[in-house]
Coordinates of C-alpha atoms in Angstrom, one line a residue:
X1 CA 147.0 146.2 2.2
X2 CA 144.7 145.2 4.7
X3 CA 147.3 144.1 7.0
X4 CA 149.2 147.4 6.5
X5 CA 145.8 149.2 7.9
X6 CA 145.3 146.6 10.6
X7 CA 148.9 146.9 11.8
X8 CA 148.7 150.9 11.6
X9 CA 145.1 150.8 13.9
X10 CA 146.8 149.0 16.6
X11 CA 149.8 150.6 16.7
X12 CA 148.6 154.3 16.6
X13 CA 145.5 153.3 19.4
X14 CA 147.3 153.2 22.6
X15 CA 149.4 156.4 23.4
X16 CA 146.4 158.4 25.0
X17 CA 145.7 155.6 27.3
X18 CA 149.1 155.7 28.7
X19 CA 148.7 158.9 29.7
X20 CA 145.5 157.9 31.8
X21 CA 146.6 154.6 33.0
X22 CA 149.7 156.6 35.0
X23 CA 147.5 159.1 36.5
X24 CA 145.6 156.7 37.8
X25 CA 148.0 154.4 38.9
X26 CA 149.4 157.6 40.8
X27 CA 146.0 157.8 42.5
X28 CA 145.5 154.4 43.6
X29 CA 149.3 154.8 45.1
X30 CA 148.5 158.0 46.8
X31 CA 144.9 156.5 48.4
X32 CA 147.2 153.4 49.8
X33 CA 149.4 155.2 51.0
X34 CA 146.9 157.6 53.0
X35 CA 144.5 154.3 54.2
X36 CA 147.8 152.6 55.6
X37 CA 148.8 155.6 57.6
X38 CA 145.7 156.3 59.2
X39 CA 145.2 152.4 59.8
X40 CA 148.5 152.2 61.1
X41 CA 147.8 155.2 63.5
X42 CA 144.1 154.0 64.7
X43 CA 146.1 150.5 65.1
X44 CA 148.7 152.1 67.3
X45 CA 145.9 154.0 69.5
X46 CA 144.5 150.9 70.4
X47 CA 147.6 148.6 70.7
X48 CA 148.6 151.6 73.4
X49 CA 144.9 151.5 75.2
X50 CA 145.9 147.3 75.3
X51 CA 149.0 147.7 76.5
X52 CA 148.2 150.3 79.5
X53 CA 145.5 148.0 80.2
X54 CA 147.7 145.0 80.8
X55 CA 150.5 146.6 82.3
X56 CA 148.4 148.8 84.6
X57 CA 145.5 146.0 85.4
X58 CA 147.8 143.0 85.8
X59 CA 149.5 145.1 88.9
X60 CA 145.9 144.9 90.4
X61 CA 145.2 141.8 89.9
X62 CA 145.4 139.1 92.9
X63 CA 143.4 136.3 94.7
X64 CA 141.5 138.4 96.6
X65 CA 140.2 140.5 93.9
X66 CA 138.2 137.3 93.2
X67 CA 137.3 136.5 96.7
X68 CA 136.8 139.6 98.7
X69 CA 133.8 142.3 98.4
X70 CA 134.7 145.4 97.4
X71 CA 136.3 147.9 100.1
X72 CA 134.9 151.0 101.7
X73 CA 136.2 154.2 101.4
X74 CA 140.0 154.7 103.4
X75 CA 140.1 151.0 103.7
X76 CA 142.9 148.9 102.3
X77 CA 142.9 145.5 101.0
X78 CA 139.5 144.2 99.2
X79 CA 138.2 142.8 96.3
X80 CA 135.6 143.3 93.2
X81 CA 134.5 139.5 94.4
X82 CA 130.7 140.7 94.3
X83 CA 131.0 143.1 91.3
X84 CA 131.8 140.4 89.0
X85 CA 129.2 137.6 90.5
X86 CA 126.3 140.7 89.7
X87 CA 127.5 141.4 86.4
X88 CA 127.1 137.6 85.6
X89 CA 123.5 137.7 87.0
X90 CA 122.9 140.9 85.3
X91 CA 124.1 139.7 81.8
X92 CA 122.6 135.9 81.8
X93 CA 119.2 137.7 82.6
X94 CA 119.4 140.0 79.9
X95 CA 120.5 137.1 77.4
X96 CA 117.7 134.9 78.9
X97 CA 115.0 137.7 78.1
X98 CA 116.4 138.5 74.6
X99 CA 117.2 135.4 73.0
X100 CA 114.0 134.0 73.0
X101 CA 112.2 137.9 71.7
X102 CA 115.3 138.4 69.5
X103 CA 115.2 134.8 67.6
X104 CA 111.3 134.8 66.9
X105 CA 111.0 138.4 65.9
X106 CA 114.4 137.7 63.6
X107 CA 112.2 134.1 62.0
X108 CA 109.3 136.4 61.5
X109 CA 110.8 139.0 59.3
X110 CA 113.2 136.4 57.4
X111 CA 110.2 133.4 57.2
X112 CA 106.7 135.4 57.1
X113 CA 107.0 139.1 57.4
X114 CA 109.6 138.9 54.4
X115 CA 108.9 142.4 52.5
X116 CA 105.5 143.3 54.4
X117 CA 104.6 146.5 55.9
X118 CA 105.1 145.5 59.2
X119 CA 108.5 143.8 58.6
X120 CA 109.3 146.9 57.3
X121 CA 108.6 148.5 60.2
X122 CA 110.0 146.5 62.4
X123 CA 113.8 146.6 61.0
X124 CA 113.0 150.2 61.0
X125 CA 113.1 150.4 64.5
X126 CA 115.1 147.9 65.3
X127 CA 117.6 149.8 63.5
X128 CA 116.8 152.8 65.2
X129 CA 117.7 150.9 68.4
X130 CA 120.7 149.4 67.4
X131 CA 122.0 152.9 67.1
X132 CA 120.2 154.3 69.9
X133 CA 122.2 155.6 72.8
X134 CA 122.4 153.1 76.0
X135 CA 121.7 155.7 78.6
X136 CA 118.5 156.7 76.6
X137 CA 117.6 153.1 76.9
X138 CA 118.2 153.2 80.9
X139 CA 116.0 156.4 81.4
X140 CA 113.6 154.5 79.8
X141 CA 113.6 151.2 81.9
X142 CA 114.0 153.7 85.0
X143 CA 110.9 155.3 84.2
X144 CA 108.9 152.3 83.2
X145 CA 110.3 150.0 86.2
X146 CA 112.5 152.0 88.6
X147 CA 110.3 154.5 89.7
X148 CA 107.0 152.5 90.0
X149 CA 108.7 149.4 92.0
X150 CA 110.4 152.0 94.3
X151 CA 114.0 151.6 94.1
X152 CA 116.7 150.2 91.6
X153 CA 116.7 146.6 91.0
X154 CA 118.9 143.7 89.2
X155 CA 115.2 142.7 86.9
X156 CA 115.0 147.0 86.0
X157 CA 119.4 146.1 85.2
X158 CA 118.5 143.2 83.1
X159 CA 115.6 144.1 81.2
X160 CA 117.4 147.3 80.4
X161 CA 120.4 144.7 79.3
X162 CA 117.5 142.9 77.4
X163 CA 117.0 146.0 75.4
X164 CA 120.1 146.3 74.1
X165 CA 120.6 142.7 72.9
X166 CA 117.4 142.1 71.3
X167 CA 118.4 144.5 67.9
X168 CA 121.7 142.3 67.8
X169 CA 119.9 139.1 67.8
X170 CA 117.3 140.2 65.6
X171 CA 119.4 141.4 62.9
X172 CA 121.9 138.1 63.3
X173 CA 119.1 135.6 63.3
X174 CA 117.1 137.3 60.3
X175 CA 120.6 137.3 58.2
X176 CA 121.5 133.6 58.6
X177 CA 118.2 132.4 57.6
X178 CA 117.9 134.8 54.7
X179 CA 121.2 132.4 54.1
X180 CA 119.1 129.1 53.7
X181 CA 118.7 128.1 50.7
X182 CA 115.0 128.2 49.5
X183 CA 115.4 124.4 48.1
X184 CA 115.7 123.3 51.8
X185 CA 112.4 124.6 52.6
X186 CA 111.2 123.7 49.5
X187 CA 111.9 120.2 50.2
X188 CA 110.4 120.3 54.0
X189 CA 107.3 121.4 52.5
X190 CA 107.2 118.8 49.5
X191 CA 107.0 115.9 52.1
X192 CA 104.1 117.6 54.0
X193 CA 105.6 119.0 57.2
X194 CA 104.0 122.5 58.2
X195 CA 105.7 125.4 57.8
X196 CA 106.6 125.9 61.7
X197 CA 108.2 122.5 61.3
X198 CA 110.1 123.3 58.2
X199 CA 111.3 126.4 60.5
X200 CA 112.0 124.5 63.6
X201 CA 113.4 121.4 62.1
X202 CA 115.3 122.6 58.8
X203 CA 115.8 126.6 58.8
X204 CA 116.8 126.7 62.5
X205 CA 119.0 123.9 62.6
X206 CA 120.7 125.3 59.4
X207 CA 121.2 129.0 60.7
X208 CA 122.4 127.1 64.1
X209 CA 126.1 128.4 64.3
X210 CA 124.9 131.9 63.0
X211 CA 122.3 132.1 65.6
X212 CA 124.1 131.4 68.5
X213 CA 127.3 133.8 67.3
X214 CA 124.5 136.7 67.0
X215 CA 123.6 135.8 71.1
X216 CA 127.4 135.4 72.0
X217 CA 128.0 138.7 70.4
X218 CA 125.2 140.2 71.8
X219 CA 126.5 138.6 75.2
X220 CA 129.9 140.5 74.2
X221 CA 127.9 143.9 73.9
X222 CA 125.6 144.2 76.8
X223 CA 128.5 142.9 78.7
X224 CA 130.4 146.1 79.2
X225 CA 127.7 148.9 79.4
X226 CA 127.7 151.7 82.3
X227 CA 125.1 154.3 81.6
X228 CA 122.3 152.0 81.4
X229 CA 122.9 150.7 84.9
X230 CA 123.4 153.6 86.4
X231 CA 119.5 154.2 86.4
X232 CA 118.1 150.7 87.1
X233 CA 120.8 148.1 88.9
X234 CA 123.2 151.0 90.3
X235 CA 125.5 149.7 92.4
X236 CA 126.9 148.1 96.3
X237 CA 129.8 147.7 98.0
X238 CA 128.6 144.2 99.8
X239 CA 126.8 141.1 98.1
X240 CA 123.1 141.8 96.6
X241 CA 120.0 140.1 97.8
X242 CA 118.8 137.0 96.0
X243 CA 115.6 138.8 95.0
X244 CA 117.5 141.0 93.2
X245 CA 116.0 143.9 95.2
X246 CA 117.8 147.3 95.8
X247 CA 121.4 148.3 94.4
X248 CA 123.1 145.3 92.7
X249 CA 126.9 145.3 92.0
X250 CA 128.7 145.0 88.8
X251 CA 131.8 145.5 87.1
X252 CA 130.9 148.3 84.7
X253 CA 129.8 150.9 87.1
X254 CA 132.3 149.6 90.0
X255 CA 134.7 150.1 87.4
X256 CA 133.2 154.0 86.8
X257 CA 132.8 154.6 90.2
X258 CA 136.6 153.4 91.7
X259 CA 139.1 154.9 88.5
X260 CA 137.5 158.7 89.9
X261 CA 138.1 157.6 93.5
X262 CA 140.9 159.5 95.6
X263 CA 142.2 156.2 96.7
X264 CA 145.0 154.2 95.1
X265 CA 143.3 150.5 96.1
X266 CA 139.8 151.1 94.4
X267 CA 142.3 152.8 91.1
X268 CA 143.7 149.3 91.5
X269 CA 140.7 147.4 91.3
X270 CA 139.1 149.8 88.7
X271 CA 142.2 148.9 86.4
X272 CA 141.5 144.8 87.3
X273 CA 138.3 144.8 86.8
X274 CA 139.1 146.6 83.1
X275 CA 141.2 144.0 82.9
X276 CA 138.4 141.2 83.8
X277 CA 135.8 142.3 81.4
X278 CA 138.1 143.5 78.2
X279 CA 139.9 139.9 78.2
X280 CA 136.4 138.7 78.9
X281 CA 134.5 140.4 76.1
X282 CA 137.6 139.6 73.9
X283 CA 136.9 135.6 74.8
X284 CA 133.5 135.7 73.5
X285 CA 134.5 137.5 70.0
X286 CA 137.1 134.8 69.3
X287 CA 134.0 132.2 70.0
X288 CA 131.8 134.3 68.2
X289 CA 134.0 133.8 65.0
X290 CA 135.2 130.5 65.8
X291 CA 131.6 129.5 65.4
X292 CA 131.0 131.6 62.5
X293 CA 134.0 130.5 60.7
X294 CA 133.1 126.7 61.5
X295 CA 129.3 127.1 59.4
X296 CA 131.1 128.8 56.7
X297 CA 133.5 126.0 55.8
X298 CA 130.4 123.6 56.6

C-alpha cells in the first residue's frame, strides 16, 4: 500500500512543471538569439572600422612618414616624423607623473584607508574621474597651467595626460592587492617587519603583474586622446623645443587636424598615423593581458 501511494505521488507531480520548463526554455532561446544578433552586428561595425583602417592607412604608409616632418599646406611629400616623436614625450610624461600618484594612492585605500571615510571619498572621486569627460579635464589644466605660463606647452600636455591615467592606476593597483591574501601579510608581520616593509616587500611584489598591466593600460588610454591636447600641448608642423615650450606635435591632434584638410597628402597621413596609434594601442592591450594572464596561472 505504501508503495502504491508513493508510486502515485511521483507520477501525478510533474505535468505542471512541463508546462513551465518549455516557456522558459522558449525564453532563454529567444534572449540568445537576440544577444547573438546584436553581438554579431556591433562585431561587424568594428571589423568594418578595422578593415577601412588597414586598407585606407596602409596606402599612406611609407619611409618617409617616419622620417620627414609634417608638410605645410599645398605641399606634397612629408611625413608625421615629429608627430609621433611628441606623442612619445607627451605619453611617457604623463605615465612618469601618474604611476608613482596612482600606485600610492591605490596602496593607501587597499592597505590603510581600507573602509574609512576618506578612502571612501577618494574612490568617490576617483570614479567620478574615470568617467569624466577628457576635454573637461584639458580646460582644466589650461586654466590651471596654460594661461598663467603664457602659452601651451608639452608639461600643461602631460600633466593633463597625467590626469587621466591616475583613476586607471588607482583602481588597478587597489584591486590586485585587495587580491593578496591576508596570510601573506600576516606572516610579514609575524617575523617583525613594519608594515611599509610588509607592503613594499610582500604586497607589492605579489600584485607585480597586476600593477604594471593597470600602467600599460593606462599607457593604452592616454595614448590616443585629442580634446585634452587641444588646450594645453596643441600642435606644430616642425620639431618642438627640448623645453617643451610652445605648441608640441602629436599624433592625435595631427591626426584631427589633417583627415578635415582639403588636401589629399595630409588625408594620407591622417589615415597612417590612425594606423600608427590603433596597431599601437592594440600592442599594449595584448601585453596588458599577456601579463595579466601570466599572474593568474602563477
Amino acid at each position: 500500500m505504501d508503495t502504491a501511494v508513493y508510486s502515485h505521488t511521483t507520477t501525478a507531480a510533474p505535468a505542471p512543471w512541463g508546462r513551465v520548463r518549455r516557456s522558459r526554455h522558449v525564453a532563454d532561446r529567444a534572449l540568445k538569439i537576440i544577444c547573438t544578433l546584436f553581438t554579431a552586428l556591433g562585431a561587424f561595425v568594428l571589423g568594418w572600422i578595422l578593415l577601412m583602417l588597414l586598407v585606407e592607412g596602409i596606402g599612406g604608409l611609407s619611409p618617409a612618414v617616419f622620417l620627414e616632418t609634417t608638410p605645410g599646406p599645398g605641399t606634397e611629400g612629408g611625413g608625421i616624423a615629429n608627430a609621433i616623436v611628441g606623442s612619445l614625450v607627451l605619453t611617457v610624461l604623463g605615465i612618469v607623473v601618474a604611476t608613482p600618484v596612482g600606485v600610492l594612492a591605490g596602496t593607501y585605500l587597499a592597505e590603510y584607508g581600507k573602509n574609512s571615510t576618506l578612502a571612501t571619498v577618494i574612490r568617490f572621486v576617483n570614479d567620478i574621474l574615470l568617467a569624466a569627460p577628457s576635454i573637461l579635464i584639458g580646460l582644466f589644466v589650461y586654466m590651471l597651467m596654460v594661461q598663467p605660463m603664457g602659452g601651451y606647452s608639452g608639461w600643461a600636455g602631460g600633466v593633463a595626460l597625467a590626469i587621466i591615467a591616475v583613476p586607471v592606476i588607482v583602481r588597478s593597483t587597489e584591486d590586485m592587492l585587495r587580491l593578496v591574501p591576508g596570510s601573506l601579510r600576516e606572516a610579514g608581520a609575524a617575523l617583525g617587519a613594519p608594515m611599509s616593509t610588509v607592503i613594499v616587500k610582500i604586497s607589492w611584489k605579489a600584485a607585480r603583474a597586476g600593477m604594471v598591466t593597470g600602467v600599460i593600460l593606462a599607457t593604452a588610454r592616454i595614448a590616443g586622446e585629442t580634446a585634452p591636447l587641444l588646450f594645453t600641448a596643441l600642435n606644430n608642423t616642425f620639431w618642438f623645443s627640448p623645453n617643451l615650450m610652445g605648441g608640441v606635435s602629436n599624433l592625435p591632434v595631427t591626426i584631427y587636424q589633417f583627415a578635415l584638410a582639403p588636401y589629399e597628402n595630409w588625408r594620407q597621413l591622417a589615415w597612417a598615423g590612425a594606423l600608427i596609434i590603433t596597431l599601437s594601442i592594440l600592442a599594449l592591450s595584448i601585453v596588458a593581458r599577456l601579463l595579466l594572464k601570466k599572474d593568474k596561472v602563477r
